[in-house]
PDB file of C-alpha atoms in Angstrom:
ATOM      1  CA  MET F   1     121.481 113.093  84.732  1.00 58.00           C
ATOM      2  CA  ALA F   2     118.916 115.184  83.526  1.00 76.00           C
ATOM      3  CA  VAL F   3     116.314 116.448  85.829  1.00 78.00           C
ATOM      4  CA  VAL F   4     112.298 116.064  84.613  1.00 79.00           C
ATOM      5  CA  LYS F   5     109.480 117.795  85.483  1.00 82.00           C
ATOM      6  CA  SER F   6     106.050 116.814  85.532  1.00 86.00           C
ATOM      7  CA  VAL F   7     102.740 118.389  87.036  1.00 87.00           C
ATOM      8  CA  GLY F   8      99.857 116.722  89.103  1.00 88.00           C
ATOM      9  CA  ALA F   9      96.668 118.502  89.558  1.00 90.00           C
ATOM     10  CA  SER F  10      93.292 117.059  91.265  1.00 87.00           C
ATOM     11  CA  THR F  11      90.166 118.650  91.797  1.00 88.00           C
ATOM     12  CA  ARG F  12      87.465 117.373  94.553  1.00 87.00           C
ATOM     13  CA  ILE F  13      83.567 117.306  93.903  1.00 85.00           C
ATOM     14  CA  ARG F  14      81.212 116.710  96.077  1.00 81.00           C
ATOM     15  CA  THR F  15      77.695 115.034  94.841  1.00 78.00           C
ATOM     16  CA  LEU F  16      78.758 114.585  91.186  1.00 82.00           C
ATOM     17  CA  GLN F  17      75.470 113.281  89.239  1.00 82.00           C
ATOM     18  CA  LEU F  18      76.275 112.787  85.694  1.00 85.00           C
ATOM     19  CA  ASN F  19      73.913 111.821  82.884  1.00 83.00           C
ATOM     20  CA  ALA F  20      74.863 110.219  79.543  1.00 86.00           C
ATOM     21  CA  ASP F  21      74.971 113.646  77.761  1.00 86.00           C
ATOM     22  CA  ASP F  22      77.706 114.737  80.657  1.00 87.00           C
ATOM     23  CA  VAL F  23      79.470 111.605  79.912  1.00 89.00           C
ATOM     24  CA  ARG F  24      79.176 112.598  76.040  1.00 90.00           C
ATOM     25  CA  SER F  25      80.619 115.936  77.129  1.00 89.00           C
ATOM     26  CA  ILE F  26      83.569 114.946  78.991  1.00 89.00           C
ATOM     27  CA  GLU F  27      84.729 112.102  75.974  1.00 89.00           C
ATOM     28  CA  ALA F  28      84.309 115.076  73.574  1.00 89.00           C
ATOM     29  CA  ALA F  29      87.074 117.269  75.285  1.00 89.00           C
ATOM     30  CA  LEU F  30      89.699 114.598  75.676  1.00 88.00           C
ATOM     31  CA  GLY F  31      91.880 114.301  72.768  1.00 76.00           C
ATOM     32  CA  GLY F  32      93.426 111.189  70.486  1.00 78.00           C
ATOM     33  CA  GLY F  33      94.599 109.110  73.273  1.00 83.00           C
ATOM     34  CA  THR F  34      93.395 105.864  74.750  1.00 89.00           C
ATOM     35  CA  THR F  35      90.228 106.159  76.934  1.00 90.00           C
ATOM     36  CA  THR F  36      88.870 103.316  79.435  1.00 91.00           C
ATOM     37  CA  TRP F  37      85.341 103.515  80.629  1.00 92.00           C
ATOM     38  CA  ARG F  38      84.640 101.250  83.274  1.00 91.00           C
ATOM     39  CA  VAL F  39      81.172 101.082  85.336  1.00 88.00           C
ATOM     40  CA  GLY F  40      79.947  98.751  88.022  1.00 85.00           C
ATOM     41  CA  ALA F  41      76.013  98.291  89.199  1.00 79.00           C
ATOM     42  CA  GLN F  42      75.265  96.789  92.400  1.00 75.00           C
ATOM     43  CA  VAL F  43      73.538  93.273  92.634  1.00 72.00           C
ATOM     44  CA  ALA F  44      70.500  92.257  94.909  1.00 64.00           C
ATOM     45  CA  ASP F  45      70.921  88.416  95.282  1.00 62.00           C
ATOM     46  CA  GLY F  46      69.486  87.882  98.950  1.00 56.00           C
ATOM     47  CA  LYS F  47      73.286  87.521 100.476  1.00 58.00           C
ATOM     48  CA  SER F  48      74.646  88.891 103.304  1.00 61.00           C
ATOM     49  CA  TYR F  49      77.351  90.572 101.485  1.00 68.00           C
ATOM     50  CA  PRO F  50      77.018  93.338  98.493  1.00 69.00           C
ATOM     51  CA  ARG F  51      78.144  92.660  95.196  1.00 77.00           C
ATOM     52  CA  THR F  52      78.949  95.101  92.157  1.00 79.00           C
ATOM     53  CA  VAL F  53      79.360  93.588  88.846  1.00 82.00           C
ATOM     54  CA  PHE F  54      81.892  95.638  86.831  1.00 86.00           C
ATOM     55  CA  SER F  55      81.944  96.431  82.973  1.00 86.00           C
ATOM     56  CA  GLU F  56      84.565  97.655  81.364  1.00 89.00           C
ATOM     57  CA  SER F  57      85.406  99.480  77.505  1.00 89.00           C
ATOM     58  CA  SER F  58      87.159 101.902  75.129  1.00 89.00           C
ATOM     59  CA  SER F  59      83.578 102.406  73.449  1.00 88.00           C
ATOM     60  CA  LEU F  60      81.440 104.627  75.545  1.00 88.00           C
ATOM     61  CA  ASP F  61      78.348 104.105  72.956  1.00 86.00           C
ATOM     62  CA  GLU F  62      78.801 100.250  73.724  1.00 88.00           C
ATOM     63  CA  LEU F  63      79.032 100.548  77.623  1.00 87.00           C
ATOM     64  CA  ILE F  64      75.589 102.784  77.255  1.00 86.00           C
ATOM     65  CA  ALA F  65      74.459 100.059  75.265  1.00 85.00           C
ATOM     66  CA  ILE F  66      74.762  97.196  77.958  1.00 84.00           C
ATOM     67  CA  ALA F  67      74.660  99.576  80.900  1.00 82.00           C
ATOM     68  CA  PRO F  68      71.467  98.802  83.764  1.00 78.00           C
ATOM     69  CA  LYS F  69      68.803 101.107  84.164  1.00 77.00           C
ATOM     70  CA  GLY F  70      68.948 103.875  87.338  1.00 77.00           C
ATOM     71  CA  ARG F  71      72.071 104.839  88.911  1.00 79.00           C
ATOM     72  CA  LEU F  72      75.190 103.059  88.582  1.00 82.00           C
ATOM     73  CA  ALA F  73      77.217 102.344  91.995  1.00 76.00           C
ATOM     74  CA  HIS F  74      80.439 103.190  90.328  1.00 86.00           C
ATOM     75  CA  PHE F  75      81.826 104.730  87.651  1.00 89.00           C
ATOM     76  CA  GLU F  76      85.643 105.097  86.005  1.00 91.00           C
ATOM     77  CA  VAL F  77      87.308 107.332  83.263  1.00 91.00           C
ATOM     78  CA  GLN F  78      90.751 106.534  82.602  1.00 92.00           C
ATOM     79  CA  TYR F  79      92.517 108.262  79.790  1.00 93.00           C
ATOM     80  CA  GLU F  80      96.205 108.296  78.892  1.00 91.00           C
ATOM     81  CA  ASN F  81      98.236 110.079  75.763  1.00 87.00           C
ATOM     82  CA  GLY F  82     101.441 109.245  75.853  1.00 85.00           C
ATOM     83  CA  LYS F  83     102.841 110.010  79.770  1.00 87.00           C
ATOM     84  CA  GLU F  84      99.866 111.851  80.202  1.00 88.00           C
ATOM     85  CA  ILE F  85      97.392 110.185  82.533  1.00 90.00           C
ATOM     86  CA  LEU F  86      93.871 111.989  83.777  1.00 92.00           C
ATOM     87  CA  THR F  87      91.846 109.768  85.862  1.00 92.00           C
ATOM     88  CA  LEU F  88      87.826 110.846  87.376  1.00 92.00           C
ATOM     89  CA  SER F  89      86.669 108.052  89.892  1.00 90.00           C
ATOM     90  CA  VAL F  90      83.447 108.349  91.257  1.00 87.00           C
ATOM     91  CA  PRO F  91      83.032 105.846  93.770  1.00 81.00           C
ATOM     92  CA  GLY F  92      79.932 104.812  94.603  1.00 72.00           C
ATOM     93  CA  PRO F  93      76.368 106.314  95.860  1.00 65.00           C
ATOM     94  CA  ASN F  94      77.762 105.978 100.045  1.00 66.00           C
ATOM     95  CA  ALA F  95      81.208 108.274  98.785  1.00 69.00           C
ATOM     96  CA  ARG F  96      80.627 111.885  99.272  1.00 70.00           C
ATOM     97  CA  PHE F  97      83.358 112.845  96.984  1.00 81.00           C
ATOM     98  CA  SER F  98      84.377 112.349  93.087  1.00 86.00           C
ATOM     99  CA  LEU F  99      88.054 112.851  92.195  1.00 88.00           C
ATOM    100  CA  LEU F 100      89.543 114.177  89.200  1.00 92.00           C
ATOM    101  CA  THR F 101      93.310 113.336  88.798  1.00 91.00           C
ATOM    102  CA  PHE F 102      96.148 114.402  86.324  1.00 91.00           C
ATOM    103  CA  GLU F 103      99.803 113.639  86.122  1.00 91.00           C
ATOM    104  CA  GLY F 104     101.936 114.322  82.984  1.00 87.00           C
ATOM    105  CA  PRO F 105     105.134 116.076  81.957  1.00 87.00           C
ATOM    106  CA  GLY F 106     105.944 119.582  82.207  1.00 83.00           C
ATOM    107  CA  GLU F 107     104.878 122.404  84.302  1.00 83.00           C
ATOM    108  CA  ASP F 108     101.299 122.907  83.506  1.00 86.00           C
ATOM    109  CA  VAL F 109      98.143 120.890  83.100  1.00 87.00           C
ATOM    110  CA  PRO F 110      96.436 120.482  79.635  1.00 87.00           C
ATOM    111  CA  ASP F 111      93.324 122.626  78.513  1.00 88.00           C
ATOM    112  CA  TYR F 112      91.476 118.978  78.302  1.00 88.00           C
ATOM    113  CA  PHE F 113      91.834 118.985  82.137  1.00 90.00           C
ATOM    114  CA  ARG F 114      90.234 122.550  82.870  1.00 90.00           C
ATOM    115  CA  GLU F 115      87.609 121.797  80.696  1.00 90.00           C
ATOM    116  CA  ILE F 116      86.453 118.937  82.233  1.00 91.00           C
ATOM    117  CA  ALA F 117      87.209 120.069  85.672  1.00 90.00           C
ATOM    118  CA  PHE F 118      84.620 123.169  84.336  1.00 90.00           C
ATOM    119  CA  LEU F 119      81.948 120.755  83.786  1.00 89.00           C
ATOM    120  CA  LEU F 120      82.029 118.729  86.832  1.00 89.00           C
ATOM    121  CA  GLN F 121      81.746 121.922  89.029  1.00 86.00           C
ATOM    122  CA  GLN F 122      78.712 123.102  87.171  1.00 84.00           C
ATOM    123  CA  ASP F 123      77.488 119.968  87.919  1.00 82.00           C
ATOM    124  CA  GLU F 124      77.863 120.023  91.627  1.00 80.00           C
ATOM    125  CA  LYS F 125      76.147 123.412  91.262  1.00 77.00           C
ATOM    126  CA  ARG F 126      73.157 121.494  89.819  1.00 75.00           C
ATOM    127  CA  GLY F 127      73.139 118.777  92.556  1.00 69.00           C
ATOM    128  CA  GLN F 128      73.389 121.432  95.227  1.00 71.00           C
ATOM    129  CA  LYS F 129      69.197 121.977  94.221  1.00 72.00           C
ATOM    130  CA  LEU F 130      68.737 118.441  95.291  1.00 71.00           C
ATOM    131  CA  HIS F 131      70.624 118.789  98.176  1.00 70.00           C
ATOM    132  CA  TYR F 132      67.551 121.557  99.242  1.00 73.00           C
ATOM    133  CA  VAL F 133      64.897 119.493  98.217  1.00 73.00           C
ATOM    134  CA  GLY F 134      66.368 116.466 100.747  1.00 70.00           C
ATOM    135  CA  LEU F 135      67.191 119.204 103.357  1.00 70.00           C
ATOM    136  CA  PHE F 136      63.480 120.405 102.781  1.00 74.00           C
ATOM    137  CA  CYS F 137      61.599 117.271 102.561  1.00 72.00           C
ATOM    138  CA  GLY F 138      63.387 115.282 105.427  1.00 69.00           C
ATOM    139  CA  PRO F 139      62.071 117.755 108.395  1.00 72.00           C
ATOM    140  CA  VAL F 140      58.852 118.627 106.376  1.00 74.00           C
ATOM    141  CA  LEU F 141      57.893 114.652 106.498  1.00 73.00           C
ATOM    142  CA  ALA F 142      59.283 113.649 110.073  1.00 76.00           C
ATOM    143  CA  ILE F 143      58.575 116.919 111.821  1.00 77.00           C
ATOM    144  CA  THR F 144      55.406 118.463 110.556  1.00 77.00           C
ATOM    145  CA  VAL F 145      53.507 115.411 109.974  1.00 78.00           C
ATOM    146  CA  PRO F 146      53.611 114.436 113.935  1.00 78.00           C
ATOM    147  CA  LEU F 147      53.320 118.291 114.665  1.00 77.00           C
ATOM    148  CA  GLY F 148      50.407 118.302 112.608  1.00 77.00           C
ATOM    149  CA  ILE F 149      48.576 114.843 114.647  1.00 76.00           C
ATOM    150  CA  LEU F 150      48.948 116.808 117.673  1.00 75.00           C
ATOM    151  CA  ASP F 151      46.802 119.658 116.370  1.00 73.00           C
ATOM    152  CA  THR F 152      44.094 117.054 114.994  1.00 73.00           C
ATOM    153  CA  VAL F 153      43.915 114.982 117.546  1.00 72.00           C
ATOM    154  CA  GLY F 154      45.184 116.381 120.733  1.00 68.00           C
ATOM    155  CA  ARG F 155      43.611 119.767 119.618  1.00 66.00           C
ATOM    156  CA  LEU F 156      46.699 121.448 120.987  1.00 66.00           C
ATOM    157  CA  GLY F 157      46.776 124.837 118.859  1.00 62.00           C
ATOM    158  CA  LEU F 158      50.513 124.553 117.668  1.00 62.00           C
ATOM    159  CA  PHE F 159      49.991 126.157 114.358  1.00 61.00           C
ATOM    160  CA  TYR F 160      46.901 128.305 114.945  1.00 61.00           C
ATOM    161  CA  ASP F 161      44.592 129.221 117.869  1.00 64.00           C
ATOM    162  CA  GLU F 162      42.603 126.181 118.756  1.00 61.00           C
ATOM    163  CA  THR F 163      39.107 127.484 120.791  1.00 60.00           C
ATOM    164  CA  ARG F 164      37.608 123.984 120.913  1.00 62.00           C
ATOM    165  CA  PRO F 165      38.690 121.809 123.976  1.00 63.00           C
ATOM    166  CA  VAL F 166      41.714 119.913 124.097  1.00 64.00           C
ATOM    167  CA  GLY F 167      41.351 116.425 122.665  1.00 65.00           C
ATOM    168  CA  ASN F 168      43.128 113.315 123.578  1.00 71.00           C
ATOM    169  CA  VAL F 169      46.741 114.091 124.278  1.00 71.00           C
ATOM    170  CA  SER F 170      47.955 110.911 124.764  1.00 75.00           C
ATOM    171  CA  SER F 171      46.501 109.224 121.573  1.00 75.00           C
ATOM    172  CA  ALA F 172      47.733 112.104 119.946  1.00 75.00           C
ATOM    173  CA  ILE F 173      51.557 111.941 121.469  1.00 77.00           C
ATOM    174  CA  ILE F 174      51.100 108.245 120.332  1.00 80.00           C
ATOM    175  CA  SER F 175      50.534 108.881 116.919  1.00 78.00           C
ATOM    176  CA  ALA F 176      52.746 111.404 116.656  1.00 79.00           C
ATOM    177  CA  VAL F 177      55.817 109.290 117.743  1.00 80.00           C
ATOM    178  CA  VAL F 178      54.830 106.296 115.640  1.00 80.00           C
ATOM    179  CA  ALA F 179      54.406 108.802 112.492  1.00 79.00           C
ATOM    180  CA  PHE F 180      57.982 110.222 113.671  1.00 79.00           C
ATOM    181  CA  LEU F 181      59.542 106.434 113.709  1.00 78.00           C
ATOM    182  CA  PHE F 182      57.869 105.395 110.522  1.00 78.00           C
ATOM    183  CA  LEU F 183      58.847 108.907 109.277  1.00 78.00           C
ATOM    184  CA  ALA F 184      62.368 109.584 110.359  1.00 78.00           C
ATOM    185  CA  PRO F 185      64.097 106.538 107.859  1.00 77.00           C
ATOM    186  CA  ILE F 186      61.680 107.393 104.871  1.00 76.00           C
ATOM    187  CA  SER F 187      63.216 111.406 105.457  1.00 77.00           C
ATOM    188  CA  ALA F 188      66.713 109.559 105.851  1.00 75.00           C
ATOM    189  CA  GLY F 189      66.425 107.955 102.536  1.00 74.00           C
ATOM    190  CA  ILE F 190      65.251 111.053 100.708  1.00 74.00           C
ATOM    191  CA  TRP F 191      68.277 112.754 102.044  1.00 74.00           C
ATOM    192  CA  SER F 192      70.840 109.658 101.180  1.00 73.00           C
ATOM    193  CA  TRP F 193      68.995 109.658  97.516  1.00 74.00           C
ATOM    194  CA  THR F 194      69.762 113.248  96.849  1.00 74.00           C
ATOM    195  CA  THR F 195      73.035 113.830  98.158  1.00 75.00           C
ATOM    196  CA  ALA F 196      74.349 110.719  96.695  1.00 76.00           C
ATOM    197  CA  SER F 197      77.146 110.498  93.659  1.00 79.00           C
ATOM    198  CA  PHE F 198      76.040 108.081  90.555  1.00 81.00           C
ATOM    199  CA  VAL F 199      76.056 108.378  87.307  1.00 85.00           C
ATOM    200  CA  ALA F 200      73.106 107.071  85.098  1.00 82.00           C
ATOM    201  CA  LEU F 201      74.203 106.356  81.517  1.00 84.00           C
ATOM    202  CA  ARG F 202      70.264 105.551  80.641  1.00 79.00           C
ATOM    203  CA  PRO F 203      68.006 107.921  82.338  1.00 68.00           C
ATOM    204  CA  LEU F 204      65.342 105.589  83.791  1.00 59.00           C
ATOM    205  CA  ILE F 205      65.160 106.242  87.418  1.00 59.00           C
ATOM    206  CA  ASP F 206      65.507 103.434  89.714  1.00 57.00           C
ATOM    207  CA  ALA F 207      62.674 104.452  92.336  1.00 58.00           C
ATOM    208  CA  ALA F 208      63.801 100.789  93.821  1.00 58.00           C
ATOM    209  CA  SER F 209      66.870 102.572  94.804  1.00 60.00           C
ATOM    210  CA  LEU F 210      65.355 104.923  97.010  1.00 60.00           C
ATOM    211  CA  VAL F 211      64.099 101.945  99.413  1.00 67.00           C
ATOM    212  CA  ARG F 212      66.980  99.831  99.144  1.00 66.00           C
ATOM    213  CA  ARG F 213      69.292 102.537 100.328  1.00 63.00           C
ATOM    214  CA  MET F 214      66.667 103.479 103.097  1.00 67.00           C
ATOM    215  CA  ARG F 215      66.911  99.674 104.027  1.00 70.00           C
ATOM    216  CA  ASP F 216      70.446  99.908 104.002  1.00 69.00           C
ATOM    217  CA  ARG F 217      70.437 102.877 106.322  1.00 66.00           C
ATOM    218  CA  VAL F 218      68.398 101.225 108.973  1.00 71.00           C
ATOM    219  CA  VAL F 219      70.299  97.978 108.654  1.00 71.00           C
ATOM    220  CA  SER F 220      73.548 100.021 109.313  1.00 67.00           C
ATOM    221  CA  ALA F 221      72.253 101.842 112.583  1.00 66.00           C
ATOM    222  CA  ALA F 222      70.850  98.770 113.731  1.00 69.00           C
ATOM    223  CA  ALA F 223      74.355  96.621 113.045  1.00 68.00           C
ATOM    224  CA  TRP F 224      76.147  99.909 114.843  1.00 63.00           C
ATOM    225  CA  PHE F 225      73.745  99.655 118.067  1.00 64.00           C
ATOM    226  CA  ARG F 226      74.467  95.903 118.101  1.00 65.00           C
ATOM    227  CA  SER F 227      78.179  96.357 117.972  1.00 62.00           C
ATOM    228  CA  LEU F 228      78.217  98.800 121.204  1.00 57.00           C
ATOM    229  CA  TYR F 229      77.878  95.410 123.368  1.00 55.00           C
ATOM    230  CA  ARG F 230      80.325  93.466 121.356  1.00 55.00           C
ATOM    231  CA  ALA F 231      83.579  95.049 121.020  1.00 52.00           C
ATOM    232  CA  ASP F 232      85.230  95.805 124.305  1.00 50.00           C
ATOM    233  CA  GLU F 233      87.195  98.407 122.871  1.00 51.00           C
ATOM    234  CA  LEU F 234      83.831 100.740 122.732  1.00 54.00           C
ATOM    235  CA  ALA F 235      83.438 101.837 125.886  1.00 60.00           C
ATOM    236  CA  GLU F 236      83.510 105.478 125.308  1.00 60.00           C
ATOM    237  CA  GLN F 237      80.655 105.105 122.593  1.00 59.00           C
ATOM    238  CA  LYS F 238      78.760 102.947 125.424  1.00 61.00           C
ATOM    239  CA  MET F 239      78.958 106.068 127.317  1.00 65.00           C
ATOM    240  CA  LEU F 240      78.052 107.912 124.406  1.00 64.00           C
ATOM    241  CA  PHE F 241      74.656 106.067 123.692  1.00 66.00           C
ATOM    242  CA  ALA F 242      73.799 105.628 127.352  1.00 68.00           C
ATOM    243  CA  THR F 243      74.339 109.845 127.776  1.00 71.00           C
ATOM    244  CA  VAL F 244      72.257 110.650 124.544  1.00 68.00           C
ATOM    245  CA  THR F 245      69.427 107.768 125.352  1.00 72.00           C
ATOM    246  CA  ALA F 246      69.084 109.449 128.968  1.00 70.00           C
ATOM    247  CA  MET F 247      68.983 112.966 126.858  1.00 72.00           C
ATOM    248  CA  PHE F 248      66.052 111.601 124.842  1.00 67.00           C
ATOM    249  CA  PHE F 249      64.047 110.515 127.945  1.00 67.00           C
ATOM    250  CA  GLY F 250      64.519 113.342 129.590  1.00 69.00           C
ATOM    251  CA  ILE F 251      63.301 115.517 126.875  1.00 71.00           C
ATOM    252  CA  GLY F 252      60.605 113.299 126.252  1.00 66.00           C
ATOM    253  CA  ALA F 253      59.456 113.568 129.689  1.00 66.00           C
ATOM    254  CA  PHE F 254      59.689 117.365 129.758  1.00 66.00           C
ATOM    255  CA  ILE F 255      57.640 117.332 127.037  1.00 68.00           C
ATOM    256  CA  VAL F 256      54.930 114.924 127.960  1.00 64.00           C
ATOM    257  CA  ALA F 257      54.919 117.454 131.455  1.00 63.00           C
ATOM    258  CA  VAL F 258      54.575 120.617 129.386  1.00 63.00           C
ATOM    259  CA  ILE F 259      51.531 119.206 127.139  1.00 61.00           C
ATOM    260  CA  ASP F 260      50.090 117.603 130.194  1.00 60.00           C
ATOM    261  CA  LEU F 261      50.323 121.139 132.269  1.00 60.00           C
ATOM    262  CA  VAL F 262      48.735 123.158 128.940  1.00 56.00           C
ATOM    263  CA  ALA F 263      46.007 119.814 128.656  1.00 55.00           C
ATOM    264  CA  LYS F 264      44.960 121.072 132.036  1.00 55.00           C
TER     265      LYS F 264
END
């Protein structure tokens, strides 16, 4: 019985954000085999469970023509040429990594795998710029705005030397806390939106996806908090939740005491 050698290769890409031109470049890099394109779009129908509707075609142009606008929740490319199989999977906006895999006969990977891998790595570098945008917008919205309220309402002089008398510190603290609680989910939504993997075959940005992702994050966090008291096996998480809550209350009491001391 003869020994048959085969080769497998894979690369993992973080925050893969492809547009129609990138997908056409992938199509051009592939040879004369059979290519199957598959996209999935999330459907919001008010029900308690999410639905993703999939569309599959061997023609990229036909798929682009019927693809929904905005970000697609799921994208797959499968290419077969004899015994060579290449697969690219973007599993959805909640996944941090996309995967490109190859399997075929021989001891080396073909040139089209290297070309597509290089293209995806370049796209990964492009996506890192959005990482910085999300990282910057989050703290700016959720931290500097409440601090600015403390400066303007309480006149504490956090950003500048204040020469006027101290204002209403209690109102400033309450307003800053309310602003933080309101802006923190928005900042989390921006961060989630800028770091998500997606494919946009039609270039119109779906702004509603930001609101939907922010809402999903809030619902997910609320569900996690409810689960702390429903499952007996989560004793460690209950203790962690209690410890973190006590820590936040302690830090808050310390901040209020310092502010009152400064006000006096």
